[in-house]
Each structure stands twice: as structure tokens, then as C-alpha cells.
GROMACS .gro file of N, CA and C in nm:
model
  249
    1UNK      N    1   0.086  -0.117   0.000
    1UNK     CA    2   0.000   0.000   0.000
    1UNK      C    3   0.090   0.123   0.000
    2UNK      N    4   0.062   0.243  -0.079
    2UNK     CA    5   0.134   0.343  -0.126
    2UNK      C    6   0.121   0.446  -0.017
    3UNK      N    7   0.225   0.563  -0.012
    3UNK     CA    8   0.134   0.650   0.103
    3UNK      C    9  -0.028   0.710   0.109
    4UNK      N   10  -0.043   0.686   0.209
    4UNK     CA   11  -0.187   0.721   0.188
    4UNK      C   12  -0.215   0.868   0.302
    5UNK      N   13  -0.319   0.882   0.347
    5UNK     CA   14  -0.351   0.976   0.415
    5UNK      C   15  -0.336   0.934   0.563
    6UNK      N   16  -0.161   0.959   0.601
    6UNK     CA   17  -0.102   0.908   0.705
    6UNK      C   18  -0.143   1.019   0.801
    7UNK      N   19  -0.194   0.990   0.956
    7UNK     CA   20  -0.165   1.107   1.086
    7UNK      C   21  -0.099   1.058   1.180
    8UNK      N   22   0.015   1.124   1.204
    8UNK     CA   23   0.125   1.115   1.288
    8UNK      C   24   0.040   1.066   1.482
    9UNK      N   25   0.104   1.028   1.559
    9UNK     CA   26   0.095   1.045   1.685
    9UNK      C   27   0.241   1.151   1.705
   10UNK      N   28   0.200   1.196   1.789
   10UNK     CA   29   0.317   1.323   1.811
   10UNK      C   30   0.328   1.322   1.976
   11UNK      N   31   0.463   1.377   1.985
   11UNK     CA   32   0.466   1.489   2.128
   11UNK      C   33   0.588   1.623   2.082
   12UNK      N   34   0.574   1.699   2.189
   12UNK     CA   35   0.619   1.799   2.163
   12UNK      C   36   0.744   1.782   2.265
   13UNK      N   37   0.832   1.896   2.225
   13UNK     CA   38   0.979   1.906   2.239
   13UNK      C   39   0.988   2.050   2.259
   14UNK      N   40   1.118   2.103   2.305
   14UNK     CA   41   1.179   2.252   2.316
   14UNK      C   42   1.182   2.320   2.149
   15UNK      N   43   1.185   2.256   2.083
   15UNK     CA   44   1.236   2.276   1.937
   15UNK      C   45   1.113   2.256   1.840
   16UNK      N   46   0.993   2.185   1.868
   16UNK     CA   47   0.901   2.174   1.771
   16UNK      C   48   0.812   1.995   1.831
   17UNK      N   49   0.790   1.924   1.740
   17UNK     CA   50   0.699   1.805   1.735
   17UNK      C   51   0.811   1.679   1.710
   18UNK      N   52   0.764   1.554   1.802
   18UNK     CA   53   0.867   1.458   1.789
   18UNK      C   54   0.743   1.382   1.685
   19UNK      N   55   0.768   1.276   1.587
   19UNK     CA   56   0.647   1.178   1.547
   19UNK      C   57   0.686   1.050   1.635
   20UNK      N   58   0.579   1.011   1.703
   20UNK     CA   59   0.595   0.874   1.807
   20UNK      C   60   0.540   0.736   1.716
   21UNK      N   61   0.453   0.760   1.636
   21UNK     CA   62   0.405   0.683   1.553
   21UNK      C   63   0.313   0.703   1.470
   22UNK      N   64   0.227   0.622   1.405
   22UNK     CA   65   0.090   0.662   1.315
   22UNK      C   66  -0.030   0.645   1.378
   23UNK      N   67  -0.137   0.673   1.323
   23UNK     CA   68  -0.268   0.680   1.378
   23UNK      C   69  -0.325   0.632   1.269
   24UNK      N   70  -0.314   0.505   1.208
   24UNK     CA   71  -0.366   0.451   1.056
   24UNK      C   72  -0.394   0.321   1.112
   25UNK      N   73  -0.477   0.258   1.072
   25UNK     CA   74  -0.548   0.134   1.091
   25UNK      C   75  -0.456   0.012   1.029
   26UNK      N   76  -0.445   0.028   0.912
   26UNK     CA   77  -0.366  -0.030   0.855
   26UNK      C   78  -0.219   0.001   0.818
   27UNK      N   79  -0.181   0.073   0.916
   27UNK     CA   80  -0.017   0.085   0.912
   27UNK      C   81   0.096   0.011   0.877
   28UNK      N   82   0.041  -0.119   0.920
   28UNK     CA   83   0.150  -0.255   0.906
   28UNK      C   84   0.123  -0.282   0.717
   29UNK      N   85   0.035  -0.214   0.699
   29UNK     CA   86   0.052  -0.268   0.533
   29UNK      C   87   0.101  -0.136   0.462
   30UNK      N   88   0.148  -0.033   0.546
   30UNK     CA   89   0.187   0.077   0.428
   30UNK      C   90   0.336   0.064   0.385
   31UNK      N   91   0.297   0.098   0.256
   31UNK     CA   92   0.496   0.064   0.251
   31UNK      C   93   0.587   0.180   0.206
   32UNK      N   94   0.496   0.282   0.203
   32UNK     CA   95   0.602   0.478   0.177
   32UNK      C   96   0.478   0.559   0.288
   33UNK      N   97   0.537   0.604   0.358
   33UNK     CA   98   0.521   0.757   0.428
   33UNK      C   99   0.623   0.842   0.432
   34UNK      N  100   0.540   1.001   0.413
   34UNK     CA  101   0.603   1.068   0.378
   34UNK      C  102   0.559   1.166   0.550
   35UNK      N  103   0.726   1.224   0.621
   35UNK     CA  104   0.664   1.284   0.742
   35UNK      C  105   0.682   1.407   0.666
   36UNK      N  106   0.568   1.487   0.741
   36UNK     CA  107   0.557   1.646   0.689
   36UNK      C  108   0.628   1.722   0.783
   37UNK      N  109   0.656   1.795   0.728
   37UNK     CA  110   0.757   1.895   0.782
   37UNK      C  111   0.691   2.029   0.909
   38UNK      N  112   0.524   1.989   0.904
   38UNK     CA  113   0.478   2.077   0.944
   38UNK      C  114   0.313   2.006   1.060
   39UNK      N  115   0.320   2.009   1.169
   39UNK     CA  116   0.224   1.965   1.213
   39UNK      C  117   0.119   2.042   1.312
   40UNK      N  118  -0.003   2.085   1.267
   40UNK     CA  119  -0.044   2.169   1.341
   40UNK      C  120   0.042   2.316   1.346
   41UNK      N  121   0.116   2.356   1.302
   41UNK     CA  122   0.150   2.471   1.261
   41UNK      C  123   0.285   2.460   1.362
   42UNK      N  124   0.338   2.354   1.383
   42UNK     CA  125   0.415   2.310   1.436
   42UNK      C  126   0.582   2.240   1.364
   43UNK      N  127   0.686   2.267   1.357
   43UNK     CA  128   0.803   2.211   1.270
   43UNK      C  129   0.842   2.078   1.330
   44UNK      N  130   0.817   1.961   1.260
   44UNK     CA  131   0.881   1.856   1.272
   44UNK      C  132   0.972   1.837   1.312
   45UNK      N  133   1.054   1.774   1.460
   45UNK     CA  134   1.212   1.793   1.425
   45UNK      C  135   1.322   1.637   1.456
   46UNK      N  136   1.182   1.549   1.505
   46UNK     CA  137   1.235   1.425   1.534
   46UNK      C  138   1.186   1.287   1.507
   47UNK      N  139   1.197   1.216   1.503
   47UNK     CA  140   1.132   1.043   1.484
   47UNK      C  141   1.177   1.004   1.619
   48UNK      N  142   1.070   0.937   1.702
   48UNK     CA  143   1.137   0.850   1.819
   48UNK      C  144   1.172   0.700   1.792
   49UNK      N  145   1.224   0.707   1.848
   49UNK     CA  146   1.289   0.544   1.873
   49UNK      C  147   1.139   0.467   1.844
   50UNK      N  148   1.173   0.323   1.757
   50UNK     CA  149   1.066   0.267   1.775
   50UNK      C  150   0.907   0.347   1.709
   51UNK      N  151   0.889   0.418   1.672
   51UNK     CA  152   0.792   0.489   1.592
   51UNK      C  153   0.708   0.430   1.470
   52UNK      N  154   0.811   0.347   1.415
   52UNK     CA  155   0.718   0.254   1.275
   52UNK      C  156   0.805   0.073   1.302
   53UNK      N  157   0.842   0.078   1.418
   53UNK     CA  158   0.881  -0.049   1.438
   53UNK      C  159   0.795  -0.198   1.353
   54UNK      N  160   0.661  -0.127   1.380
   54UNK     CA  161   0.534  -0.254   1.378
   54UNK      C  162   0.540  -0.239   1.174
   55UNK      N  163   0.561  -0.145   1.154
   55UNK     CA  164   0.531  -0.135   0.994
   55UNK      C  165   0.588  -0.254   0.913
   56UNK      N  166   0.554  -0.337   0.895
   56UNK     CA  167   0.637  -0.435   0.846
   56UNK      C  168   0.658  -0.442   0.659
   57UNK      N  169   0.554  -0.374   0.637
   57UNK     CA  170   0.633  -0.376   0.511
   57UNK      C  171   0.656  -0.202   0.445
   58UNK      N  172   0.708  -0.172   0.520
   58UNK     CA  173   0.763   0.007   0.494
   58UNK      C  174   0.893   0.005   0.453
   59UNK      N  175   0.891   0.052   0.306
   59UNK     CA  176   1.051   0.059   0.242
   59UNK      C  177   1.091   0.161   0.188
   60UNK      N  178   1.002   0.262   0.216
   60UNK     CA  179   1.027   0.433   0.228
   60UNK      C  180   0.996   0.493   0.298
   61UNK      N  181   1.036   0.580   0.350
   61UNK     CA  182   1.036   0.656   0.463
   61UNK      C  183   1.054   0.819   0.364
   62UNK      N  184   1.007   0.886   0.361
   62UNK     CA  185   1.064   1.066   0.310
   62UNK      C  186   1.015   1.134   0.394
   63UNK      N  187   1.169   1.161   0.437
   63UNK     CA  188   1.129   1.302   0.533
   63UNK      C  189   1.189   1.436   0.498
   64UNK      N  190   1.149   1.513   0.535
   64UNK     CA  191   1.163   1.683   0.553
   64UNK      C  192   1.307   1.762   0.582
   65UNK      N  193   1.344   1.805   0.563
   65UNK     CA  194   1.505   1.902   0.604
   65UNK      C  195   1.474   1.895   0.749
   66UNK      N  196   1.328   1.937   0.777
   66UNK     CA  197   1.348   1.955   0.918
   66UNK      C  198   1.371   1.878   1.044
   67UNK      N  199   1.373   1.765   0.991
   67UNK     CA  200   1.439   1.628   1.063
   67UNK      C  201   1.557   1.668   1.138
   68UNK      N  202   1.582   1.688   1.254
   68UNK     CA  203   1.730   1.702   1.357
   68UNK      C  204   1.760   1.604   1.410
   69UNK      N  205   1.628   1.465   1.437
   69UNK     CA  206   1.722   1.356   1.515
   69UNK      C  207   1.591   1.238   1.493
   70UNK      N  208   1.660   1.133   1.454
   70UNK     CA  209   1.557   1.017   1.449
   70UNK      C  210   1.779   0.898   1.420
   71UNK      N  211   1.701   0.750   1.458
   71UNK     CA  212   1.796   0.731   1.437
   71UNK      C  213   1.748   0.526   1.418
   72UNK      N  214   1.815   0.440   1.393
   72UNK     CA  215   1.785   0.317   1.346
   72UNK      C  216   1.688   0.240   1.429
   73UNK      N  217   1.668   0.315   1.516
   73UNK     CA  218   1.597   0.229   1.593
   73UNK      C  219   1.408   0.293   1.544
   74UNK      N  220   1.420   0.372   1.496
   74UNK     CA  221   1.270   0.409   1.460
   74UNK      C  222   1.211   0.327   1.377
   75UNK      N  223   1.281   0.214   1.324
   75UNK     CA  224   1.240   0.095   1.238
   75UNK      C  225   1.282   0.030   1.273
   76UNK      N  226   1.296  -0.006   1.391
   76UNK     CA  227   1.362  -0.107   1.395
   76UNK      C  228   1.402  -0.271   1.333
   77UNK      N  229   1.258  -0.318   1.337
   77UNK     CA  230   1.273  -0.458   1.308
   77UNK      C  231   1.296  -0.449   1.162
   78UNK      N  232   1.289  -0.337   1.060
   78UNK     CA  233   1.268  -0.324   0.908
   78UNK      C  234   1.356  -0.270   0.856
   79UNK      N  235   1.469  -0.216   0.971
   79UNK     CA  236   1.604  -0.170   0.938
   79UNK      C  237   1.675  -0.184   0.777
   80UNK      N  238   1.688  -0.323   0.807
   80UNK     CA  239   1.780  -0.362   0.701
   80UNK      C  240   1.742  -0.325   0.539
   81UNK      N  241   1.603  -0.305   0.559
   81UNK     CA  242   1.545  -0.295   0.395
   81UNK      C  243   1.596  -0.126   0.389
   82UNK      N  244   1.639  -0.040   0.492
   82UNK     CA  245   1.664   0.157   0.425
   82UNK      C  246   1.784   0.131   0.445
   83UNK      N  247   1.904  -0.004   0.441
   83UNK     CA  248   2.063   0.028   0.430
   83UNK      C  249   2.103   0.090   0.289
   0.00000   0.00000   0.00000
């Protein structure tokens, strides 16, 4: 399944919005999300740990400039397919 009309779970930070995960029913079947750079009038600036862990078949990820910190563990188990 292609990106579709993904909504973030979020928290907020000193700097802007972390994404904690999705709010999609069928998440485990999407296989491109795209994070927006902008949430609630808010700047994107992180991926947490563990965030699309469950996504199992996600083999794109596009994110925003405004990305400052996300790191391998936000996919974890699906790692190996964004080397």
C-alpha cells in the first residue's frame, strides 16, 4: 500500500513536534510515508525510537530538512530494507 492519508501520533519538544508513531489502521501494510515537515503549525524535528517499528512492510520513509534527530531504531525490526 502506497502513502496514503497518514496522521502522525506526536509529542512535543523545546524545538518543535517529535512523530511517536501513526494513527492509521492499517499501518502494518503501508509501505512509503512521507513525514511532513509541518504539524499543526508546528516544525517537525524528530522520529522516536521505535515509531514505525510494527510497519512491516515500509521501504520508504521521506522526510523533511526539518528532521534534527531520528535514528535506526525508529524501524527497527525493518532496518535492514533503508541500508
Amino acid at each position: 500500500v502506497a502513502d496514503a492519508e497518514v496522521s502522525f501520533t506526536t509529542k512535543e519538544c523545546d524545538t518543535g513536534i517529535i512523530i511517536t508513531g501513526t494513527n492509521v489502521a492499517n499501518a502494518d501494510e503501508l509501505a512509503d510515508i512521507t513525514i511532513p515537515s509541518e504539524i499543526d503549525g508546528k516544525t517537525v524535528v524528530g522520529i522516536e525510537d521505535f515509531a514505525f517499528a510494527d510497519m512491516d512492510m515500509l521501504t520508504t520513509i521521506y522526510l523533511p530538512a526539518t528532521i534534527k534527530e531520528s535514528n535506526t531504531n525508529c524501524c527497527y525490526k525493518n532496518w535492514e530494507k533503508f541500508k
